[in-house]
PDB file of C-alpha atoms in Angstrom:
ATOM      1  CA  UNK Q   1     -17.332   2.195 -15.239  1.00 48.00           C
ATOM      2  CA  UNK Q   2     -14.607   2.034 -17.866  1.00 67.00           C
ATOM      3  CA  UNK Q   3     -11.134   1.393 -16.506  1.00 77.00           C
ATOM      4  CA  UNK Q   4      -9.824   4.497 -14.782  1.00 96.00           C
ATOM      5  CA  UNK Q   5      -6.396   5.010 -13.277  1.00 98.00           C
ATOM      6  CA  UNK Q   6      -5.776   6.680  -9.907  1.00 98.00           C
ATOM      7  CA  UNK Q   7      -2.397   7.661  -8.462  1.00 98.00           C
ATOM      8  CA  UNK Q   8      -2.402   8.166  -4.684  1.00 98.00           C
ATOM      9  CA  UNK Q   9       0.615   9.659  -2.927  1.00 98.00           C
ATOM     10  CA  UNK Q  10       0.993   8.976   0.763  1.00 97.00           C
ATOM     11  CA  UNK Q  11      -0.845   5.758  -0.049  1.00 97.00           C
ATOM     12  CA  UNK Q  12       0.894   3.591   2.529  1.00 95.00           C
ATOM     13  CA  UNK Q  13      -0.872   4.971   5.589  1.00 95.00           C
ATOM     14  CA  UNK Q  14      -3.728   7.078   6.884  1.00 96.00           C
ATOM     15  CA  UNK Q  15      -5.887   9.081   4.517  1.00 97.00           C
ATOM     16  CA  UNK Q  16      -4.019   7.945   1.408  1.00 98.00           C
ATOM     17  CA  UNK Q  17      -4.424   4.265   2.227  1.00 97.00           C
ATOM     18  CA  UNK Q  18      -8.100   4.740   3.063  1.00 98.00           C
ATOM     19  CA  UNK Q  19      -8.600   6.616  -0.194  1.00 98.00           C
ATOM     20  CA  UNK Q  20      -6.968   3.784  -2.125  1.00 98.00           C
ATOM     21  CA  UNK Q  21      -9.262   1.259  -0.472  1.00 98.00           C
ATOM     22  CA  UNK Q  22     -12.422   3.218  -1.278  1.00 98.00           C
ATOM     23  CA  UNK Q  23     -11.313   3.846  -4.855  1.00 98.00           C
ATOM     24  CA  UNK Q  24     -10.666   0.133  -5.356  1.00 97.00           C
ATOM     25  CA  UNK Q  25     -14.167  -0.589  -4.065  1.00 96.00           C
ATOM     26  CA  UNK Q  26     -15.510   1.783  -6.729  1.00 96.00           C
ATOM     27  CA  UNK Q  27     -13.666  -0.023  -9.513  1.00 95.00           C
ATOM     28  CA  UNK Q  28     -10.590   2.157  -9.957  1.00 97.00           C
ATOM     29  CA  UNK Q  29      -7.136   0.813 -10.761  1.00 97.00           C
ATOM     30  CA  UNK Q  30      -4.928   2.323  -8.054  1.00 98.00           C
ATOM     31  CA  UNK Q  31      -1.213   3.037  -7.899  1.00 98.00           C
ATOM     32  CA  UNK Q  32       0.002   4.009  -4.440  1.00 98.00           C
ATOM     33  CA  UNK Q  33       3.225   5.874  -3.749  1.00 98.00           C
ATOM     34  CA  UNK Q  34       5.173   6.692  -0.613  1.00 96.00           C
ATOM     35  CA  UNK Q  35       8.705   6.787   0.694  1.00 94.00           C
ATOM     36  CA  UNK Q  36       8.763   3.297   2.251  1.00 95.00           C
ATOM     37  CA  UNK Q  37       8.554   0.501  -0.311  1.00 96.00           C
ATOM     38  CA  UNK Q  38       8.017  -2.176   2.335  1.00 95.00           C
ATOM     39  CA  UNK Q  39       4.967  -0.358   3.720  1.00 96.00           C
ATOM     40  CA  UNK Q  40       3.522   0.062   0.227  1.00 97.00           C
ATOM     41  CA  UNK Q  41       4.029  -3.615  -0.548  1.00 97.00           C
ATOM     42  CA  UNK Q  42       2.181  -4.591   2.626  1.00 97.00           C
ATOM     43  CA  UNK Q  43      -0.737  -2.382   1.606  1.00 97.00           C
ATOM     44  CA  UNK Q  44      -0.816  -3.946  -1.869  1.00 97.00           C
ATOM     45  CA  UNK Q  45      -1.036  -7.406  -0.287  1.00 96.00           C
ATOM     46  CA  UNK Q  46      -3.767  -6.266   2.092  1.00 96.00           C
ATOM     47  CA  UNK Q  47      -5.954  -4.256  -0.288  1.00 97.00           C
ATOM     48  CA  UNK Q  48      -5.216  -6.328  -3.375  1.00 93.00           C
ATOM     49  CA  UNK Q  49      -6.673  -9.521  -1.931  1.00 91.00           C
ATOM     50  CA  UNK Q  50      -8.866 -11.245  -4.475  1.00 89.00           C
ATOM     51  CA  UNK Q  51      -7.041  -9.705  -7.394  1.00 92.00           C
ATOM     52  CA  UNK Q  52      -8.049  -6.078  -6.917  1.00 93.00           C
ATOM     53  CA  UNK Q  53      -5.977  -3.835  -9.228  1.00 97.00           C
ATOM     54  CA  UNK Q  54      -3.532  -2.056  -6.931  1.00 97.00           C
ATOM     55  CA  UNK Q  55       0.189  -1.468  -7.500  1.00 98.00           C
ATOM     56  CA  UNK Q  56       2.998   0.243  -5.585  1.00 98.00           C
ATOM     57  CA  UNK Q  57       5.630   2.659  -6.856  1.00 97.00           C
ATOM     58  CA  UNK Q  58       7.943   4.109  -4.210  1.00 96.00           C
ATOM     59  CA  UNK Q  59       8.442   7.862  -4.354  1.00 95.00           C
ATOM     60  CA  UNK Q  60       9.807  10.809  -2.409  1.00 96.00           C
ATOM     61  CA  UNK Q  61       7.425  13.542  -3.569  1.00 97.00           C
ATOM     62  CA  UNK Q  62       9.930  16.252  -2.682  1.00 97.00           C
ATOM     63  CA  UNK Q  63      12.056  15.093  -5.640  1.00 97.00           C
ATOM     64  CA  UNK Q  64      10.600  16.530  -8.859  1.00 97.00           C
ATOM     65  CA  UNK Q  65      12.498  14.095 -11.086  1.00 97.00           C
ATOM     66  CA  UNK Q  66      11.143  11.128  -9.124  1.00 97.00           C
ATOM     67  CA  UNK Q  67       7.589  12.462  -9.448  1.00 98.00           C
ATOM     68  CA  UNK Q  68       7.984  12.671 -13.219  1.00 98.00           C
ATOM     69  CA  UNK Q  69       9.540   9.198 -13.312  1.00 98.00           C
ATOM     70  CA  UNK Q  70       6.601   7.603 -11.499  1.00 98.00           C
ATOM     71  CA  UNK Q  71       4.014   9.464 -13.580  1.00 98.00           C
ATOM     72  CA  UNK Q  72       5.788   8.390 -16.758  1.00 98.00           C
ATOM     73  CA  UNK Q  73       5.874   4.776 -15.565  1.00 98.00           C
ATOM     74  CA  UNK Q  74       2.133   4.825 -14.873  1.00 98.00           C
ATOM     75  CA  UNK Q  75       1.456   6.300 -18.299  1.00 98.00           C
ATOM     76  CA  UNK Q  76       3.728   3.779 -20.006  1.00 97.00           C
ATOM     77  CA  UNK Q  77       1.839   0.892 -18.422  1.00 96.00           C
ATOM     78  CA  UNK Q  78      -1.729   2.171 -18.343  1.00 96.00           C
ATOM     79  CA  UNK Q  79      -1.824   4.870 -20.996  1.00 95.00           C
ATOM     80  CA  UNK Q  80      -3.571   7.464 -18.840  1.00 96.00           C
ATOM     81  CA  UNK Q  81      -3.942   8.982 -15.369  1.00 98.00           C
ATOM     82  CA  UNK Q  82      -7.483  10.029 -14.501  1.00 98.00           C
ATOM     83  CA  UNK Q  83      -7.062  10.920 -10.840  1.00 98.00           C
ATOM     84  CA  UNK Q  84      -4.228  12.215  -8.678  1.00 98.00           C
ATOM     85  CA  UNK Q  85      -4.718  12.197  -4.920  1.00 98.00           C
ATOM     86  CA  UNK Q  86      -2.028  14.270  -3.218  1.00 98.00           C
ATOM     87  CA  UNK Q  87      -2.158  12.830   0.278  1.00 98.00           C
ATOM     88  CA  UNK Q  88       1.546  12.818   1.189  1.00 96.00           C
ATOM     89  CA  UNK Q  89       2.175  15.207   4.060  1.00 95.00           C
ATOM     90  CA  UNK Q  90       4.057  15.632   7.314  1.00 93.00           C
ATOM     91  CA  UNK Q  91       4.325  17.713  10.433  1.00 93.00           C
ATOM     92  CA  UNK Q  92       7.023  17.680  13.100  1.00 92.00           C
ATOM     93  CA  UNK Q  93       6.960  17.780  16.900  1.00 90.00           C
ATOM     94  CA  UNK Q  94       9.101  20.927  16.945  1.00 91.00           C
ATOM     95  CA  UNK Q  95       6.578  23.147  15.235  1.00 91.00           C
ATOM     96  CA  UNK Q  96       5.937  26.306  17.273  1.00 92.00           C
ATOM     97  CA  UNK Q  97       7.737  29.573  16.542  1.00 94.00           C
ATOM     98  CA  UNK Q  98       9.820  28.890  19.629  1.00 93.00           C
ATOM     99  CA  UNK Q  99      10.895  25.397  18.523  1.00 94.00           C
ATOM    100  CA  UNK Q 100      10.780  25.285  14.718  1.00 93.00           C
ATOM    101  CA  UNK Q 101      14.113  25.021  12.904  1.00 96.00           C
ATOM    102  CA  UNK Q 102      14.974  26.136   9.393  1.00 96.00           C
ATOM    103  CA  UNK Q 103      15.616  22.510   8.453  1.00 96.00           C
ATOM    104  CA  UNK Q 104      12.264  21.394   9.845  1.00 96.00           C
ATOM    105  CA  UNK Q 105      10.406  24.235   8.142  1.00 97.00           C
ATOM    106  CA  UNK Q 106      12.028  23.393   4.809  1.00 97.00           C
ATOM    107  CA  UNK Q 107      11.185  19.702   5.162  1.00 97.00           C
ATOM    108  CA  UNK Q 108       7.491  20.449   5.695  1.00 97.00           C
ATOM    109  CA  UNK Q 109       7.385  22.879   2.761  1.00 98.00           C
ATOM    110  CA  UNK Q 110       9.238  20.425   0.504  1.00 98.00           C
ATOM    111  CA  UNK Q 111       6.712  17.640   1.084  1.00 97.00           C
ATOM    112  CA  UNK Q 112       3.410  19.401   1.835  1.00 98.00           C
ATOM    113  CA  UNK Q 113       3.615  22.070  -0.865  1.00 98.00           C
ATOM    114  CA  UNK Q 114       6.443  21.576  -3.335  1.00 98.00           C
ATOM    115  CA  UNK Q 115       5.896  17.817  -3.517  1.00 98.00           C
ATOM    116  CA  UNK Q 116       2.219  18.339  -4.245  1.00 98.00           C
ATOM    117  CA  UNK Q 117       3.060  20.772  -7.037  1.00 98.00           C
ATOM    118  CA  UNK Q 118       5.673  18.406  -8.496  1.00 98.00           C
ATOM    119  CA  UNK Q 119       3.106  15.605  -8.753  1.00 98.00           C
ATOM    120  CA  UNK Q 120       0.521  17.883 -10.361  1.00 98.00           C
ATOM    121  CA  UNK Q 121       3.044  19.028 -12.949  1.00 98.00           C
ATOM    122  CA  UNK Q 122       3.984  15.403 -13.614  1.00 98.00           C
ATOM    123  CA  UNK Q 123       0.421  14.410 -14.569  1.00 98.00           C
ATOM    124  CA  UNK Q 124      -0.657  17.665 -16.190  1.00 98.00           C
ATOM    125  CA  UNK Q 125       0.461  17.035 -19.805  1.00 98.00           C
ATOM    126  CA  UNK Q 126      -1.377  13.698 -19.932  1.00 98.00           C
ATOM    127  CA  UNK Q 127      -4.529  15.119 -18.349  1.00 98.00           C
ATOM    128  CA  UNK Q 128      -4.512  18.048 -20.759  1.00 98.00           C
ATOM    129  CA  UNK Q 129      -4.153  15.652 -23.696  1.00 97.00           C
ATOM    130  CA  UNK Q 130      -7.073  13.598 -22.365  1.00 96.00           C
ATOM    131  CA  UNK Q 131      -9.148  16.745 -21.804  1.00 97.00           C
ATOM    132  CA  UNK Q 132     -10.140  15.071 -18.554  1.00 97.00           C
ATOM    133  CA  UNK Q 133      -8.675  14.605 -15.107  1.00 98.00           C
ATOM    134  CA  UNK Q 134      -9.346  15.142 -11.418  1.00 98.00           C
ATOM    135  CA  UNK Q 135      -6.895  16.154  -8.704  1.00 98.00           C
ATOM    136  CA  UNK Q 136      -7.641  15.936  -4.984  1.00 98.00           C
ATOM    137  CA  UNK Q 137      -5.264  17.890  -2.769  1.00 98.00           C
ATOM    138  CA  UNK Q 138      -5.453  16.898   0.878  1.00 98.00           C
ATOM    139  CA  UNK Q 139      -5.012  20.076   2.904  1.00 98.00           C
ATOM    140  CA  UNK Q 140      -6.325  20.616   6.435  1.00 97.00           C
ATOM    141  CA  UNK Q 141      -8.785  22.516   8.590  1.00 95.00           C
ATOM    142  CA  UNK Q 142      -5.622  24.501   9.404  1.00 94.00           C
ATOM    143  CA  UNK Q 143      -5.534  25.509   5.746  1.00 95.00           C
ATOM    144  CA  UNK Q 144      -8.758  27.444   6.258  1.00 94.00           C
ATOM    145  CA  UNK Q 145      -8.503  28.528   9.881  1.00 93.00           C
ATOM    146  CA  UNK Q 146      -5.134  29.429  11.387  1.00 92.00           C
ATOM    147  CA  UNK Q 147      -4.307  27.067  14.223  1.00 86.00           C
ATOM    148  CA  UNK Q 148      -1.670  27.514  16.883  1.00 88.00           C
ATOM    149  CA  UNK Q 149      -1.622  23.741  17.365  1.00 87.00           C
ATOM    150  CA  UNK Q 150      -0.266  22.898  13.904  1.00 91.00           C
ATOM    151  CA  UNK Q 151       2.569  25.458  13.811  1.00 94.00           C
ATOM    152  CA  UNK Q 152       3.612  28.040  11.220  1.00 95.00           C
ATOM    153  CA  UNK Q 153       5.132  25.662   8.650  1.00 96.00           C
ATOM    154  CA  UNK Q 154       2.218  23.224   8.435  1.00 96.00           C
ATOM    155  CA  UNK Q 155      -0.399  25.974   8.630  1.00 97.00           C
ATOM    156  CA  UNK Q 156       1.192  28.065   5.900  1.00 97.00           C
ATOM    157  CA  UNK Q 157       1.675  25.099   3.559  1.00 98.00           C
ATOM    158  CA  UNK Q 158      -1.932  24.029   3.908  1.00 98.00           C
ATOM    159  CA  UNK Q 159      -3.147  27.588   3.263  1.00 98.00           C
ATOM    160  CA  UNK Q 160      -0.952  27.539   0.168  1.00 98.00           C
ATOM    161  CA  UNK Q 161      -2.490  24.233  -0.977  1.00 98.00           C
ATOM    162  CA  UNK Q 162      -5.922  25.851  -0.845  1.00 98.00           C
ATOM    163  CA  UNK Q 163      -4.730  28.774  -2.961  1.00 98.00           C
ATOM    164  CA  UNK Q 164      -2.895  26.482  -5.365  1.00 98.00           C
ATOM    165  CA  UNK Q 165      -6.034  24.386  -5.879  1.00 98.00           C
ATOM    166  CA  UNK Q 166      -8.197  27.379  -6.764  1.00 98.00           C
ATOM    167  CA  UNK Q 167      -5.442  28.737  -9.004  1.00 98.00           C
ATOM    168  CA  UNK Q 168      -5.332  25.388 -10.825  1.00 98.00           C
ATOM    169  CA  UNK Q 169      -9.061  25.513 -11.490  1.00 98.00           C
ATOM    170  CA  UNK Q 170      -8.806  29.062 -12.815  1.00 98.00           C
ATOM    171  CA  UNK Q 171      -6.278  27.987 -15.458  1.00 98.00           C
ATOM    172  CA  UNK Q 172      -7.187  24.392 -16.234  1.00 98.00           C
ATOM    173  CA  UNK Q 173     -10.995  24.379 -16.238  1.00 98.00           C
ATOM    174  CA  UNK Q 174     -10.838  25.238 -19.959  1.00 98.00           C
ATOM    175  CA  UNK Q 175      -8.970  21.956 -20.485  1.00 98.00           C
ATOM    176  CA  UNK Q 176     -11.636  19.874 -18.766  1.00 97.00           C
ATOM    177  CA  UNK Q 177      -9.578  19.487 -15.585  1.00 98.00           C
ATOM    178  CA  UNK Q 178     -10.754  19.989 -12.036  1.00 98.00           C
ATOM    179  CA  UNK Q 179      -9.175  20.050  -8.591  1.00 98.00           C
ATOM    180  CA  UNK Q 180     -10.587  19.797  -5.094  1.00 98.00           C
ATOM    181  CA  UNK Q 181      -8.989  21.001  -1.883  1.00 98.00           C
ATOM    182  CA  UNK Q 182     -10.021  18.487   0.780  1.00 98.00           C
ATOM    183  CA  UNK Q 183      -9.579  20.114   4.190  1.00 98.00           C
ATOM    184  CA  UNK Q 184     -10.249  17.802   7.134  1.00 97.00           C
ATOM    185  CA  UNK Q 185     -10.246  18.640  10.792  1.00 95.00           C
ATOM    186  CA  UNK Q 186      -8.564  16.219  13.156  1.00 93.00           C
ATOM    187  CA  UNK Q 187      -8.158  12.744  11.668  1.00 95.00           C
ATOM    188  CA  UNK Q 188      -7.048   9.757  13.744  1.00 93.00           C
ATOM    189  CA  UNK Q 189      -3.889   8.928  11.785  1.00 91.00           C
ATOM    190  CA  UNK Q 190      -0.255   8.301  12.674  1.00 84.00           C
ATOM    191  CA  UNK Q 191       0.598  11.975  12.139  1.00 82.00           C
ATOM    192  CA  UNK Q 192      -1.019  12.576  15.537  1.00 86.00           C
ATOM    193  CA  UNK Q 193       1.945  10.804  17.125  1.00 81.00           C
ATOM    194  CA  UNK Q 194       4.126  13.727  16.027  1.00 79.00           C
ATOM    195  CA  UNK Q 195       2.236  16.244  18.120  1.00 84.00           C
ATOM    196  CA  UNK Q 196       4.128  17.703  21.079  1.00 82.00           C
ATOM    197  CA  UNK Q 197       1.442  16.057  23.261  1.00 84.00           C
ATOM    198  CA  UNK Q 198      -0.101  13.111  21.368  1.00 87.00           C
ATOM    199  CA  UNK Q 199      -3.864  12.754  21.937  1.00 88.00           C
ATOM    200  CA  UNK Q 200      -5.237   9.848  23.949  1.00 91.00           C
ATOM    201  CA  UNK Q 201      -7.018   6.874  22.425  1.00 90.00           C
ATOM    202  CA  UNK Q 202     -10.306   8.236  23.760  1.00 92.00           C
ATOM    203  CA  UNK Q 203      -9.775  11.572  22.018  1.00 91.00           C
ATOM    204  CA  UNK Q 204      -8.674   9.850  18.786  1.00 91.00           C
ATOM    205  CA  UNK Q 205     -11.892   7.834  18.762  1.00 94.00           C
ATOM    206  CA  UNK Q 206     -13.928  11.059  18.521  1.00 94.00           C
ATOM    207  CA  UNK Q 207     -11.931  12.407  15.585  1.00 95.00           C
ATOM    208  CA  UNK Q 208     -12.597  11.799  11.924  1.00 96.00           C
ATOM    209  CA  UNK Q 209     -11.405   8.328  10.979  1.00 97.00           C
ATOM    210  CA  UNK Q 210      -9.305   7.529   7.899  1.00 97.00           C
ATOM    211  CA  UNK Q 211     -12.199   5.641   6.303  1.00 97.00           C
ATOM    212  CA  UNK Q 212     -14.344   8.794   6.537  1.00 98.00           C
ATOM    213  CA  UNK Q 213     -11.819  10.583   4.349  1.00 98.00           C
ATOM    214  CA  UNK Q 214     -11.478   7.541   2.086  1.00 98.00           C
ATOM    215  CA  UNK Q 215     -15.190   7.636   1.335  1.00 98.00           C
ATOM    216  CA  UNK Q 216     -15.001  11.381   0.736  1.00 98.00           C
ATOM    217  CA  UNK Q 217     -12.145  10.948  -1.738  1.00 98.00           C
ATOM    218  CA  UNK Q 218     -14.090   8.294  -3.643  1.00 98.00           C
ATOM    219  CA  UNK Q 219     -17.177  10.519  -3.692  1.00 98.00           C
ATOM    220  CA  UNK Q 220     -15.265  13.464  -5.143  1.00 98.00           C
ATOM    221  CA  UNK Q 221     -13.533  11.215  -7.675  1.00 98.00           C
ATOM    222  CA  UNK Q 222     -16.829   9.694  -8.731  1.00 96.00           C
ATOM    223  CA  UNK Q 223     -18.479  12.964  -9.707  1.00 97.00           C
ATOM    224  CA  UNK Q 224     -19.017  13.385 -13.465  1.00 96.00           C
ATOM    225  CA  UNK Q 225     -16.482  15.415 -15.478  1.00 96.00           C
ATOM    226  CA  UNK Q 226     -18.740  18.460 -15.720  1.00 97.00           C
ATOM    227  CA  UNK Q 227     -18.700  18.823 -11.913  1.00 98.00           C
ATOM    228  CA  UNK Q 228     -15.841  20.535 -10.076  1.00 98.00           C
ATOM    229  CA  UNK Q 229     -15.919  20.225  -6.299  1.00 98.00           C
ATOM    230  CA  UNK Q 230     -13.591  23.117  -5.618  1.00 98.00           C
ATOM    231  CA  UNK Q 231     -13.323  22.638  -1.887  1.00 98.00           C
ATOM    232  CA  UNK Q 232     -14.528  20.316   0.877  1.00 98.00           C
ATOM    233  CA  UNK Q 233     -14.215  21.385   4.528  1.00 98.00           C
ATOM    234  CA  UNK Q 234     -14.969  18.468   6.850  1.00 97.00           C
ATOM    235  CA  UNK Q 235     -14.547  18.011  10.582  1.00 96.00           C
ATOM    236  CA  UNK Q 236     -15.519  15.792  13.490  1.00 96.00           C
ATOM    237  CA  UNK Q 237     -18.802  16.747  15.099  1.00 96.00           C
ATOM    238  CA  UNK Q 238     -16.831  17.064  18.350  1.00 90.00           C
ATOM    239  CA  UNK Q 239     -14.559  19.693  16.833  1.00 90.00           C
ATOM    240  CA  UNK Q 240     -11.841  20.632  19.289  1.00 89.00           C
ATOM    241  CA  UNK Q 241     -10.810  23.667  17.240  1.00 85.00           C
ATOM    242  CA  UNK Q 242     -14.240  25.120  18.041  1.00 85.00           C
ATOM    243  CA  UNK Q 243     -14.643  24.031  21.638  1.00 83.00           C
ATOM    244  CA  UNK Q 244     -10.993  24.465  22.666  1.00 71.00           C
ATOM    245  CA  UNK Q 245      -8.298  21.919  23.329  1.00 63.00           C
TER     246      UNK Q 245
END
């Protein structure tokens, strides 16, 4: 494979980190972004062992100017961006209609939806010029099926990510660009610690694991340019949203 450049937001932990690892294994050059530079640097040391091409660029995705700055820095160094993985996302413990605050709602929207859009807009001119590019937007099972567990802010942002992804494909398919909405059920990542009642280790072991999503990201990214995987809905076999919590 010729050298291809991937930018992964939320790349310091969970799904983003696992995606970076799988992409590196497939020969991609990977730039990971996240809010905590020290976490990113630790991941670069871990995944970059043996000289694998991974770099870190700290970023708060909710800042549009910062998103453009990082995209421009990647382009200045590498000359192209072939893949954007929008994996940055949050939820908060106070998430129900009874508990959610305006500040908390805004924070979730700023990162899960607006931040995703800012990063897409930051890479779009380069991808259009290339007439090639893939975007993977990490949404959620809650973006397809309304869940009381995830709360109104998270659920509505992930539904919006699904709509945004399909809207992108409607407009940009003529430019050779493609986007996939990746919607996983429960994944055993640190975001689970922010649930009002965090799941036990035994329950976490039956969930999807980060590496499952990492392999899925690499699979989507590895499809040829004439293939658009519009949407992937993936869950644990033991799916608690179907059998009840």
